[in-house]
Tab-separated table of C-alpha atoms and ligand atoms in Angstrom:
chain	number	residue	atom	x	y	z
A	1	MET	CA	14.882	0.069	26.543
A	2	LYS	CA	15.837	3.759	26.377
A	3	TYR	CA	12.890	6.169	26.226
A	4	ASN	CA	12.749	7.982	22.903
A	5	PRO	CA	11.032	11.371	23.360
A	6	LYS	CA	10.205	11.529	19.649
A	7	ALA	CA	8.362	8.154	19.612
A	8	GLN	CA	4.576	8.512	19.420
A	9	THR	CA	1.842	5.904	19.824
A	10	ILE	CA	-1.712	6.722	18.745
A	11	LEU	CA	-4.991	4.901	19.282
A	12	ALA	CA	-7.134	5.838	16.267
A	13	LEU	CA	-10.860	5.382	15.556
A	14	GLU	CA	-12.654	5.747	12.198
A	15	THR	CA	-16.452	5.657	11.914
A	16	SER	CA	-17.296	8.211	9.201
A	17	CYS	CA	-19.444	5.839	7.108
A	18	ASP	CA	-20.010	2.083	7.085
A	19	GLU	CA	-16.716	0.711	8.431
A	20	SER	CA	-15.971	0.618	12.159
A	21	ALA	CA	-12.193	0.758	12.370
A	22	VAL	CA	-9.610	0.895	15.161
A	23	ALA	CA	-5.819	1.011	14.837
A	24	LEU	CA	-2.678	1.465	16.887
A	25	VAL	CA	0.014	3.353	14.991
A	26	CYS	CA	3.517	4.208	16.225
A	27	PHE	CA	6.117	6.622	14.930
A	28	GLU	CA	9.543	5.266	15.794
A	29	GLN	CA	13.002	5.926	14.391
A	30	GLY	CA	11.711	8.125	11.608
A	31	SER	CA	8.961	5.884	10.270
A	32	PHE	CA	5.361	4.827	10.809
A	33	HIS	CA	4.487	1.346	12.121
A	34	VAL	CA	0.994	-0.143	12.211
A	35	LYS	CA	0.778	-2.291	15.358
A	36	ALA	CA	-2.899	-3.220	14.934
A	37	ASN	CA	-5.415	-2.414	12.188
A	38	LEU	CA	-8.961	-3.737	12.559
A	39	VAL	CA	-11.929	-3.036	10.288
A	40	ALA	CA	-15.458	-4.326	10.925
A	41	SER	CA	-17.331	-3.845	7.671
A	42	GLN	CA	-21.092	-3.392	7.615
A	43	ILE	CA	-21.350	-3.727	3.818
A	44	ASP	CA	-23.485	-6.903	3.838
A	45	GLU	CA	-26.051	-5.375	6.153
A	46	HIS	CA	-26.434	-2.139	4.122
A	47	ALA	CA	-26.477	-4.081	0.806
A	48	LYS	CA	-29.968	-5.369	1.713
A	49	TRP	CA	-31.232	-1.756	1.568
A	50	GLY	CA	-29.359	-0.769	-1.610
A	51	GLY	CA	-27.184	1.831	0.169
A	52	VAL	CA	-25.830	2.928	3.550
A	53	VAL	CA	-28.607	3.460	6.144
A	54	PRO	CA	-27.224	6.103	8.585
A	55	GLU	CA	-29.200	4.864	11.610
A	56	ILE	CA	-27.988	1.275	11.138
A	57	ALA	CA	-24.397	2.490	10.637
A	58	SER	CA	-24.437	4.371	13.987
A	59	ARG	CA	-25.877	1.399	15.877
A	60	ARG	CA	-23.292	-1.012	14.438
A	61	HIS	CA	-20.431	1.398	15.299
A	62	LEU	CA	-21.737	1.502	18.888
A	63	GLU	CA	-21.702	-2.290	19.087
A	64	SER	CA	-18.350	-2.827	17.340
A	65	LEU	CA	-16.067	-0.110	18.757
A	66	PRO	CA	-15.581	-1.364	22.357
A	67	LEU	CA	-14.677	-4.862	21.094
A	68	LEU	CA	-12.352	-3.503	18.390
A	69	VAL	CA	-10.515	-1.217	20.873
A	70	GLU	CA	-9.966	-4.147	23.233
A	71	GLN	CA	-8.851	-6.443	20.397
A	72	ALA	CA	-6.426	-3.837	18.982
A	73	LEU	CA	-4.775	-3.370	22.386
A	74	VAL	CA	-4.440	-7.137	22.924
A	75	GLN	CA	-3.146	-7.752	19.396
A	76	SER	CA	-0.517	-5.011	19.588
A	77	GLY	CA	0.600	-5.789	23.135
A	78	ILE	CA	0.418	-2.042	23.861
A	79	LEU	CA	-1.059	-0.890	27.185
A	80	ILE	CA	-3.455	2.031	27.186
A	81	GLU	CA	-1.051	3.882	29.545
A	82	GLU	CA	1.633	3.713	26.832
A	83	ILE	CA	-0.532	5.598	24.323
A	84	ASP	CA	0.418	9.241	23.694
A	85	ALA	CA	-2.888	10.444	22.178
A	86	ILE	CA	-6.302	9.262	21.005
A	87	ALA	CA	-7.639	10.316	17.592
A	88	SER	CA	-11.094	10.007	15.976
A	89	THR	CA	-12.450	11.069	12.598
A	90	VAL	CA	-14.790	14.047	13.217
A	91	ALA	CA	-15.539	15.298	9.656
A	92	PRO	CA	-16.814	14.863	6.979
A	93	GLY	CA	-19.196	11.884	6.974
A	94	LEU	CA	-22.502	10.700	8.422
A	95	ALA	CA	-23.134	12.855	11.518
A	96	GLY	CA	-24.498	10.054	13.714
A	97	ALA	CA	-21.704	7.673	12.700
A	98	LEU	CA	-19.022	10.326	13.333
A	99	LEU	CA	-20.534	11.055	16.757
A	100	VAL	CA	-20.065	7.467	17.916
A	101	GLY	CA	-16.318	7.504	17.083
A	102	SER	CA	-15.827	11.017	18.400
A	103	VAL	CA	-17.591	10.457	21.737
A	104	THR	CA	-15.797	7.120	22.224
A	105	GLY	CA	-12.411	8.760	21.504
A	106	ARG	CA	-13.066	11.754	23.741
A	107	THR	CA	-14.339	9.565	26.593
A	108	LEU	CA	-11.281	7.291	26.449
A	109	ALA	CA	-9.036	10.366	26.319
A	110	ALA	CA	-10.714	11.961	29.363
A	111	LEU	CA	-10.722	8.684	31.308
A	112	HIS	CA	-7.030	7.964	30.712
A	113	GLN	CA	-5.908	11.623	30.733
A	114	LYS	CA	-4.609	11.605	27.161
A	115	PRO	CA	-4.834	14.364	24.557
A	116	PHE	CA	-7.651	13.942	22.003
A	117	LEU	CA	-7.242	14.878	18.329
A	118	GLY	CA	-10.194	15.199	15.950
A	119	ILE	CA	-9.084	14.221	12.435
A	120	HIS	CA	-10.438	15.217	9.019
A	121	HIS	CA	-11.289	12.032	7.082
A	122	LEU	CA	-9.641	13.246	3.849
A	123	GLU	CA	-6.494	14.242	5.754
A	124	GLY	CA	-6.497	10.615	6.923
A	125	HIS	CA	-6.611	9.372	3.315
A	126	LEU	CA	-3.704	11.695	2.426
A	127	ALA	CA	-1.702	10.355	5.388
A	128	SER	CA	-2.209	6.736	4.225
A	129	VAL	CA	0.822	7.188	1.931
A	130	PHE	CA	2.998	7.662	5.040
A	131	LEU	CA	2.225	4.043	5.959
A	132	SER	CA	4.388	2.900	3.031
A	133	LYS	CA	8.111	2.172	3.371
A	134	GLU	CA	9.224	5.452	1.827
A	135	PRO	CA	7.097	8.424	2.973
A	136	PRO	CA	6.930	11.487	0.658
A	137	LYS	CA	8.205	14.985	1.396
A	138	PRO	CA	6.104	18.063	0.467
A	139	PRO	CA	5.538	19.971	-1.753
A	140	TYR	CA	3.375	17.634	-3.822
A	141	ILE	CA	0.018	17.128	-5.572
A	142	VAL	CA	-2.400	14.491	-4.279
A	143	LEU	CA	-5.058	12.756	-6.346
A	144	LEU	CA	-7.700	11.739	-3.805
A	145	VAL	CA	-10.129	9.268	-5.390
A	146	SER	CA	-12.721	7.692	-3.099
A	147	GLY	CA	-16.434	6.910	-3.008
A	148	GLY	CA	-17.276	10.426	-1.875
A	149	HIS	CA	-14.492	12.601	-3.338
A	150	THR	CA	-12.400	13.099	-6.463
A	151	GLU	CA	-10.007	15.971	-5.838
A	152	LEU	CA	-6.581	17.273	-6.803
A	153	ILE	CA	-4.957	18.849	-3.758
A	154	GLN	CA	-1.736	20.819	-3.478
A	155	VAL	CA	0.226	20.238	-0.263
A	156	SER	CA	2.946	22.855	0.198
A	157	LYS	CA	3.901	21.541	3.641
A	158	ASN	CA	2.442	18.877	5.943
A	159	CYS	CA	-1.096	19.864	7.055
A	160	GLU	CA	-1.405	22.766	4.541
A	161	PHE	CA	-3.910	21.927	1.809
A	162	LYS	CA	-5.221	23.770	-1.259
A	163	ARG	CA	-7.802	22.207	-3.574
A	164	LEU	CA	-6.966	22.729	-7.264
A	165	GLY	CA	-9.508	20.382	-8.847
A	166	ARG	CA	-12.711	18.503	-8.000
A	167	SER	CA	-15.589	16.560	-9.485
A	168	HIS	CA	-18.653	18.625	-10.312
A	169	ASP	CA	-21.005	15.646	-9.908
A	170	ASP	CA	-20.260	12.019	-8.951
A	171	ALA	CA	-17.000	10.963	-7.341
A	172	ALA	CA	-15.009	8.369	-9.316
A	173	GLY	CA	-15.822	5.644	-6.756
A	174	GLU	CA	-19.500	6.543	-6.931
A	175	ALA	CA	-19.347	6.135	-10.738
A	176	PHE	CA	-17.750	2.676	-10.282
A	177	ASP	CA	-20.545	1.760	-7.834
A	178	LYS	CA	-23.377	3.004	-10.109
A	179	VAL	CA	-21.972	1.367	-13.255
A	180	ALA	CA	-21.472	-1.908	-11.345
A	181	ARG	CA	-25.127	-1.778	-10.284
A	182	LEU	CA	-26.125	-1.170	-13.921
A	183	LEU	CA	-24.193	-4.321	-14.852
A	184	GLY	CA	-25.912	-6.282	-12.054
A	185	PHE	CA	-23.284	-6.162	-9.276
A	186	SER	CA	-23.716	-4.979	-5.692
A	187	TYR	CA	-21.793	-2.397	-3.624
A	188	PRO	CA	-18.834	-1.816	-3.608
A	189	GLY	CA	-18.687	-1.710	-7.395
A	190	GLY	CA	-14.956	-0.990	-7.817
A	191	PRO	CA	-13.632	-4.488	-7.082
A	192	ALA	CA	-16.457	-6.086	-9.171
A	193	ILE	CA	-15.629	-3.907	-12.218
A	194	GLU	CA	-11.909	-4.539	-11.730
A	195	ASN	CA	-12.407	-8.331	-11.764
A	196	LEU	CA	-14.675	-8.272	-14.827
A	197	ALA	CA	-12.295	-5.940	-16.694
A	198	ILE	CA	-9.332	-8.343	-16.476
A	199	THR	CA	-10.507	-10.333	-19.517
A	200	GLY	CA	-12.310	-7.471	-21.317
A	201	ASN	CA	-11.223	-5.272	-24.235
A	202	PRO	CA	-10.645	-1.706	-22.929
A	203	MET	CA	-11.105	-0.315	-26.470
A	204	ALA	CA	-14.413	-2.098	-27.158
A	205	PHE	CA	-16.586	0.988	-26.528
A	206	LEU	CA	-15.880	4.656	-27.153
A	207	LEU	CA	-16.801	6.599	-24.002
A	208	PRO	CA	-16.665	10.340	-23.084
A	209	LYS	CA	-13.990	11.856	-20.836
A	210	GLY	CA	-16.256	14.365	-19.108
A	211	LYS	CA	-14.804	17.882	-19.295
A	212	VAL	CA	-16.214	20.753	-17.219
A	213	SER	CA	-16.891	23.989	-19.164
A	214	ARG	CA	-15.835	27.380	-17.822
A	215	PRO	CA	-18.524	30.107	-18.063
A	216	GLU	CA	-15.945	32.344	-19.802
A	217	GLY	CA	-15.141	29.613	-22.371
A	218	GLY	CA	-12.790	26.624	-22.418
A	219	PHE	CA	-12.574	23.971	-19.699
A	220	TYR	CA	-11.425	23.702	-16.086
A	221	PRO	CA	-8.161	21.785	-16.588
A	222	TYR	CA	-8.146	19.911	-13.263
A	223	ASP	CA	-11.877	19.300	-12.717
A	224	PHE	CA	-13.858	16.130	-13.347
A	225	SER	CA	-17.375	15.100	-14.340
A	226	PHE	CA	-18.525	11.491	-14.376
A	227	SER	CA	-22.273	11.911	-14.933
A	228	GLY	CA	-21.983	11.975	-18.765
A	229	LEU	CA	-19.906	8.786	-18.675
A	230	LYS	CA	-22.521	7.134	-16.452
A	231	THR	CA	-25.288	8.112	-18.922
A	232	ALA	CA	-23.205	6.888	-21.881
A	233	MET	CA	-22.812	3.520	-20.127
A	234	LEU	CA	-26.582	3.366	-19.516
A	235	ARG	CA	-27.349	4.111	-23.201
A	236	GLN	CA	-24.771	1.542	-24.340
A	237	VAL	CA	-26.278	-1.136	-22.075
A	238	GLN	CA	-29.843	-0.302	-23.237
A	239	ALA	CA	-28.796	-0.502	-26.907
A	240	LEU	CA	-26.966	-3.804	-26.367
A	241	LYS	CA	-29.920	-5.282	-24.455
A	242	SER	CA	-32.319	-4.508	-27.298
A	243	SER	CA	-30.053	-6.058	-29.937
A	244	SER	CA	-28.437	-9.073	-28.257
A	245	SER	CA	-29.268	-11.626	-25.599
A	246	LYS	CA	-26.016	-11.476	-23.592
A	247	LEU	CA	-24.261	-8.303	-22.424
A	248	PRO	CA	-20.482	-8.226	-23.059
A	249	LEU	CA	-19.909	-7.470	-19.351
A	250	GLU	CA	-16.112	-7.822	-19.494
A	251	ASP	CA	-15.738	-5.398	-22.427
A	252	LEU	CA	-18.133	-2.874	-20.837
A	253	ALA	CA	-16.244	-3.019	-17.520
A	254	ALA	CA	-12.818	-2.771	-19.181
A	255	SER	CA	-13.857	0.190	-21.392
A	256	PHE	CA	-15.332	2.041	-18.387
A	257	GLU	CA	-12.356	1.343	-16.111
A	258	ASN	CA	-9.952	2.365	-18.869
A	259	ILE	CA	-11.563	5.759	-19.563
A	260	VAL	CA	-11.785	6.592	-15.834
A	261	ALA	CA	-8.095	5.723	-15.417
A	262	GLU	CA	-7.172	7.796	-18.500
A	263	VAL	CA	-9.014	10.895	-17.231
A	264	LEU	CA	-7.575	10.614	-13.702
A	265	VAL	CA	-4.036	10.102	-14.994
A	266	GLU	CA	-4.151	12.895	-17.627
A	267	ARG	CA	-5.495	15.571	-15.255
A	268	SER	CA	-3.261	14.585	-12.306
A	269	ILE	CA	-0.090	14.657	-14.404
A	270	ARG	CA	-1.068	17.944	-16.034
A	271	CYS	CA	-1.826	19.505	-12.636
A	272	THR	CA	1.526	18.354	-11.190
A	273	LEU	CA	3.534	19.633	-14.162
A	274	ASP	CA	1.617	22.960	-14.311
A	275	GLN	CA	2.462	23.619	-10.637
A	276	GLU	CA	6.108	22.853	-11.514
A	277	LEU	CA	6.113	20.001	-9.010
A	278	ARG	CA	7.754	16.622	-9.412
A	279	THR	CA	5.908	14.601	-6.752
A	280	LEU	CA	2.418	13.091	-7.030
A	281	LEU	CA	0.473	11.014	-4.482
A	282	MET	CA	-2.564	8.821	-5.123
A	283	VAL	CA	-4.898	7.831	-2.266
A	284	GLY	CA	-8.496	6.710	-1.553
A	285	GLY	CA	-10.544	3.577	-2.298
A	286	VAL	CA	-10.286	3.875	-6.108
A	287	ALA	CA	-6.473	4.135	-5.793
A	288	ALA	CA	-6.580	0.365	-5.109
A	289	ASN	CA	-7.510	-0.182	-8.785
A	290	LYS	CA	-4.773	-2.120	-10.576
A	291	ARG	CA	-5.228	-0.561	-14.038
A	292	LEU	CA	-5.206	2.944	-12.541
A	293	ARG	CA	-2.061	2.168	-10.487
A	294	GLN	CA	-0.325	0.789	-13.566
A	295	ARG	CA	-1.258	3.678	-15.874
A	296	MET	CA	-0.394	6.288	-13.233
A	297	SER	CA	3.025	4.635	-12.660
A	298	GLU	CA	3.850	4.462	-16.383
A	299	THR	CA	2.794	8.046	-17.143
A	300	SER	CA	4.533	9.456	-14.055
A	301	LEU	CA	7.755	7.747	-15.077
A	302	LEU	CA	7.497	9.125	-18.631
A	303	ASN	CA	7.068	12.667	-17.238
A	304	GLY	CA	9.805	12.482	-14.601
A	305	ILE	CA	7.295	12.540	-11.749
A	306	HIS	CA	7.978	10.647	-8.518
A	307	LEU	CA	4.742	8.782	-7.709
A	308	TYR	CA	3.760	7.615	-4.215
A	309	MET	CA	0.664	5.440	-3.907
A	310	ALA	CA	-1.070	4.417	-0.695
A	311	PRO	CA	-0.423	0.704	-0.026
A	312	LYS	CA	-3.438	-1.187	-1.413
A	313	SER	CA	-4.473	-2.365	2.061
A	314	PHE	CA	-4.740	1.266	3.261
A	315	CYS	CA	-6.634	2.694	0.233
A	316	THR	CA	-10.176	1.977	1.467
A	317	ASP	CA	-11.382	3.365	4.804
A	318	ASN	CA	-9.302	2.307	7.811
A	319	ALA	CA	-8.135	3.749	11.128
A	320	ALA	CA	-4.374	3.353	10.553
A	321	MET	CA	-4.522	6.348	8.172
A	322	ILE	CA	-6.294	8.363	10.914
A	323	GLY	CA	-3.458	7.448	13.312
A	324	ALA	CA	-0.855	8.532	10.731
A	325	ALA	CA	-2.672	11.868	10.229
A	326	ALA	CA	-2.694	12.413	14.020
A	327	ILE	CA	1.065	11.802	14.185
A	328	LEU	CA	1.653	14.309	11.350
A	329	ARG	CA	-0.488	16.873	13.229
A	330	LEU	CA	1.511	16.328	16.455
A	331	GLN	CA	4.724	16.725	14.453
A	332	SER	CA	3.398	19.994	12.976
A	333	GLY	CA	3.052	21.439	16.502
A	334	VAL	CA	-0.608	20.725	17.311
A	335	THR	CA	-1.035	19.312	20.841
A	336	GLN	CA	-4.758	18.469	20.936
A	337	SER	CA	-8.299	19.424	19.887
A	338	SER	CA	-10.654	21.228	22.217
A	339	ILE	CA	-12.710	18.826	24.319
A	340	ASN	CA	-15.726	20.804	22.998
A	341	LEU	CA	-15.014	19.776	19.385
A	342	GLY	CA	-18.092	18.154	17.833
A	343	VAL	CA	-18.568	16.570	14.413
A	344	SER	CA	-19.524	17.937	10.999
A	345	PRO	CA	-20.993	16.105	7.980
A	346	ARG	CA	-19.366	18.701	5.699
A	347	CYS	CA	-15.996	20.399	6.070
A	348	PRO	CA	-13.607	21.138	3.179
A	349	LEU	CA	-10.085	19.810	3.660
A	350	ASP	CA	-8.530	23.275	3.408
A	351	GLN	CA	-10.422	24.182	6.604
A	352	ALA	CA	-9.076	21.219	8.590
A	353	ASN	CA	-6.966	23.518	10.812
A	354	CYS	CA	-10.198	24.609	12.539
A	355	LEU	CA	-10.247	21.220	14.308
A	356	TYR	CA	-7.397	22.474	16.535
A	357	GLU	CA	-8.771	25.934	17.376
A	358	PRO	CA	-9.576	26.619	21.044
A	359	ASN	CA	-13.146	27.529	19.970
A	360	PRO	CA	-13.919	25.212	17.040
A	361	PRO	CA	-16.852	26.131	14.732
A	362	PHE	CA	-18.653	22.834	15.440
B	1	KG4	O1	-12.050	5.507	0.401
B	1	KG4	P1	-13.232	4.629	0.464
B	1	KG4	O2	-13.119	3.328	1.225
B	1	KG4	O3	-14.467	5.361	1.092
B	1	KG4	C1	-14.736	6.723	0.957
B	1	KG4	O4	-14.163	7.505	1.734
B	1	KG4	O5	-15.516	7.030	0.048
B	1	KG4	O6	-13.663	4.346	-1.047
B	1	KG4	C2	-14.704	3.492	-1.395
B	1	KG4	C3	-14.829	3.514	-2.909
B	1	KG4	C4	-16.051	2.750	-3.417
B	1	KG4	O7	-16.735	3.589	-4.326
B	1	KG4	C5	-15.435	1.537	-4.113
B	1	KG4	O8	-16.222	1.055	-5.201
B	1	KG4	C6	-14.115	2.083	-4.583
B	1	KG4	O9	-13.683	2.917	-3.531
B	1	KG4	N1	-13.124	1.020	-4.807
B	1	KG4	C7	-12.565	0.741	-6.009
B	1	KG4	C8	-11.735	-0.380	-5.808
B	1	KG4	N2	-11.802	-0.730	-4.491
B	1	KG4	C9	-12.654	0.133	-3.890
B	1	KG4	N3	-12.723	1.321	-7.222
B	1	KG4	C10	-12.035	0.806	-8.256
B	1	KG4	N4	-11.233	-0.276	-8.146
B	1	KG4	C11	-11.050	-0.904	-6.959
B	1	KG4	N5	-10.238	-1.959	-6.859
B	2	ZN	ZN1	-12.784	7.414	2.864
């Protein structure tokens, strides 16, 4: 086979929270190909404690990563010598968990003399759309909806990010998780609410949309707040419990899911149109939600907006998206991160370029 100088193969690791993930992603003939994509979830273990225990997460990443790397190589049939670069998530996330993925990636890179790229976790989510058949071209707006973030981001060209909107309290995924717990379901709450909502009436309960006031008057048009909605759900459940024996779980779930979808769709479309853009992306764990995908598709179509959604299988945390982000970085001219690059639990997406500075800030 003829060598194609533009082909790239990346070994990618993701360990920012409670999923140990390893993937092999190639860029060939103008498109992205996932050759292996393995995720070892720790959800069951953390569920016993009612949330993610950082110490347990780090230990499980340490145990899982070597096996996952070996399995990914075997599954893909790719030899480590054929890999062009190694990428690990380095921010944001749980510091100890990030360290395991970062040290593993840097060690493999040093051992096999490959460049190492530290990747911003949210940049990974944004890149998940490139794993679909038809990748988007900037400029565009991205709605990033996960368990930790709800943001509207403007991308003027690949790897150039500007945040235009954010949640002032809970992320949308966090709201799904807390409301699911209120209704008696364990983490992750999104899929549980989605299943319940299928047979529920989305108009059964009137719920608030959560606007964020500006100090000078009016509201931030692209910002979100889910804490009022969470409290309204709590009050509704308390009132229902005192007056009836059985909670209408399906109607509660459908009404909650519906109002979250409505808010996310309204503000994303408004943001895209206000910036005079015609392309919108939707990524992150909550982007897997069927009602949200449907409503976003319908409203985008009505407004002449071209919508790209991450494939459902790449919405929740995975390493294939980290591999895709690394390929986009290489294509933007970055060659590697400094071997001194550490990890950071907090780092806004619009500062992701610092991961490629010769003297990174962490
Ligand atoms: O992107 P992700 O895997 O992790 C973070 O980076 O946060 O997102 C996890 C979040 C959880 O809050 C989970 O409840 C939510 O995504 N989620 C969903 C669905 N699947 C996962 N929310 C609504 N509907 C779903 N189908
Ligand atoms: Zn994530």
